[in-house]
Coordinates of C-alpha atoms in Angstrom, one line a residue:
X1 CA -10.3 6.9 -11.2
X2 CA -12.2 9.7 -9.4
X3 CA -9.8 8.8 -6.1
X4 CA -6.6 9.4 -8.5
X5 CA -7.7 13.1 -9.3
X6 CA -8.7 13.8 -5.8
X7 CA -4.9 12.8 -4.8
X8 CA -3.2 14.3 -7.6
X9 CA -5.0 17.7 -6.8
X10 CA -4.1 17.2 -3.0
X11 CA -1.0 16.0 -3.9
X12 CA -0.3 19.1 -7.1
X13 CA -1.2 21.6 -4.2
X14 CA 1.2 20.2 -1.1
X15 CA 4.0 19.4 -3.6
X16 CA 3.6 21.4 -6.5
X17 CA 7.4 21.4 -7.3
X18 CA 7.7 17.9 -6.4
X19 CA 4.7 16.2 -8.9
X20 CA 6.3 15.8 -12.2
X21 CA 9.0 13.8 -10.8
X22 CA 6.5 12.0 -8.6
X23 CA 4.4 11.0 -11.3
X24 CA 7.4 9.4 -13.5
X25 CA 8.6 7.6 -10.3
X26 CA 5.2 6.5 -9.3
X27 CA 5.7 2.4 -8.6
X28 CA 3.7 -0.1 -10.7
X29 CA 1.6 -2.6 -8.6
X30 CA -0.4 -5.7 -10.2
X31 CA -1.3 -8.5 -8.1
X32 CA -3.5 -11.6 -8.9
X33 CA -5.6 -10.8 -5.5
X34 CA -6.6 -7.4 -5.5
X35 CA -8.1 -5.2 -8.4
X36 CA -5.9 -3.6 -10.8
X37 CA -7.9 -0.1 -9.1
X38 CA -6.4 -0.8 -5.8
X39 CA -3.3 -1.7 -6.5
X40 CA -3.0 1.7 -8.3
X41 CA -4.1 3.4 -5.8
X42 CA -2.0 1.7 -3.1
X43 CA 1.2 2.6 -5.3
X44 CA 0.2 6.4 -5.4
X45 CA -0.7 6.4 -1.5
X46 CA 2.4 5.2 -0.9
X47 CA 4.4 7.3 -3.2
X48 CA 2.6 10.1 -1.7
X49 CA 3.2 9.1 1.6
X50 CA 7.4 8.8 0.5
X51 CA 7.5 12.2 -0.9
X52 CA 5.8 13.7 1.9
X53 CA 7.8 11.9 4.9
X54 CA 11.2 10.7 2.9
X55 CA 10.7 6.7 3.4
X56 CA 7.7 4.3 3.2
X57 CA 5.8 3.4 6.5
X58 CA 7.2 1.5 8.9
X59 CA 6.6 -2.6 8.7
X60 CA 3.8 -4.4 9.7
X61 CA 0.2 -4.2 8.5
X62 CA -1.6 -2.2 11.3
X63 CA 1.1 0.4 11.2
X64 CA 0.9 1.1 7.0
X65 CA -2.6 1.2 7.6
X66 CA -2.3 3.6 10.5
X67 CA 0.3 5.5 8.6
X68 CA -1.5 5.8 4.9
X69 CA -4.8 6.8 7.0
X70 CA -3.0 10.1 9.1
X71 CA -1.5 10.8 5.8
X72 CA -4.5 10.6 3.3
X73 CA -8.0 9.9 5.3
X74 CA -10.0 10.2 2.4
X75 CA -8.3 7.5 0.6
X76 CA -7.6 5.1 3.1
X77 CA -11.6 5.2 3.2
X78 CA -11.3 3.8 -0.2
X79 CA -8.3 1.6 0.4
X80 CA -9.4 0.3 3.8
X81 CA -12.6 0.1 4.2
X82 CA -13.9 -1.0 7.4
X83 CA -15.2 -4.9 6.2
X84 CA -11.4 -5.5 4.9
X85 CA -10.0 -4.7 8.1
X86 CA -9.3 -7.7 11.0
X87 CA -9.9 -6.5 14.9
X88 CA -6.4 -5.7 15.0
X89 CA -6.5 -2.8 12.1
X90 CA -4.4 -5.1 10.0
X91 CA -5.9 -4.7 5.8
X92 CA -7.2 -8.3 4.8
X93 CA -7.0 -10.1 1.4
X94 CA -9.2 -11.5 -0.4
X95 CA -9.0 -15.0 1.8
X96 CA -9.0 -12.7 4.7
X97 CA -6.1 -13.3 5.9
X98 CA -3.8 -10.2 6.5
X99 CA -1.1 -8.7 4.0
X100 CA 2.4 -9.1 4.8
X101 CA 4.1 -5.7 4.9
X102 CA 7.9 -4.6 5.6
X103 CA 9.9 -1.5 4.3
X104 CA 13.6 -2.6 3.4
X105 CA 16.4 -1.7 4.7
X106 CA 17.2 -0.6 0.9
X107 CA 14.4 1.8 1.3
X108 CA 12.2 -0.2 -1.0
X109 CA 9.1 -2.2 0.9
X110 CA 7.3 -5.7 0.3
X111 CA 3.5 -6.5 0.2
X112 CA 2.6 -9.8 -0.3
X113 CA -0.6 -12.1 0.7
X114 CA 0.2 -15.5 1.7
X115 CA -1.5 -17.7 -1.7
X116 CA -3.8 -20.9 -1.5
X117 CA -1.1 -22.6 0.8
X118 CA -2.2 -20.3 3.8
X119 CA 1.9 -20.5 4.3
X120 CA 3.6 -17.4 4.6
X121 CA 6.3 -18.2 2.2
X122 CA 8.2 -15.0 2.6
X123 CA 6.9 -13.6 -0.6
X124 CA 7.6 -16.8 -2.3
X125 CA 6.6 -19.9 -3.8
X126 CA 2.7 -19.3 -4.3
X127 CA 2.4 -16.0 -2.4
X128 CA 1.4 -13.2 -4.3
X129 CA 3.8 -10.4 -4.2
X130 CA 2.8 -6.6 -4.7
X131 CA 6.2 -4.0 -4.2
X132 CA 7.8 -1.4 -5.4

């Protein structure tokens, strides 16, 4: 909770004109393999990072988590902390095993962790699927 109001006073000062709309647009995120906490803040780093730059990061793991960390370093800390992170600087589940990430040619994005299976499924069958 603490890492929300630090972002939405970082966030009320860069885009003061911007916030009210941002906060009514802000995406929901719940996922069965990540606390409801980081979901939330996942969907507010990446709504920041959209009103700030015009489009989500670019796909693939180590780039969102190169991208969210330039854009907010205090809380990709909190988002990405160093033990959830492989050698490559792709963000691990909770089976260690990276998240899947694209942005959408519609603009939107996908995260998803491949389920039990171990089979990236596309976001389907038993995957568990966090977007916008």
């Amino acid at each position: 909770m603490a890492a929300t109001a630090v972002v939405l006073c970082v966030l009320s000062a860069r885009n003061a004109d911007k916030i009210d709309l941002w906060m009514r647009g802000a995406p929901p995120l719940s996922s069965r393999s990540m606390s409801s906490a980081t979901a939330h803040d996942l969907a507010i780093a990446m709504k920041s990072y959209e009103t700030e730059f015009g489009v989500f990061p670019v796909s693939g793991n180590a780039s969102l988590v190169r991208s969210l960390s330039a854009a907010n370093p205090g809380m990709a800390r909190s988002l990405f902390p160093p033990e959830r992170l492989n050698r490559r600087g792709e963000w691990l589940d909770p089976r260690n095993r990276p998240y899947i990430y694209e942005r959408l040619k519609t603009g939107a994005y996908r995260l998803y962790s491949m389920g039990p299976n171990g089979i990236d499924d596309g976001g389907k069958g038993d995957d568990t699927v966090l977007t916008n």
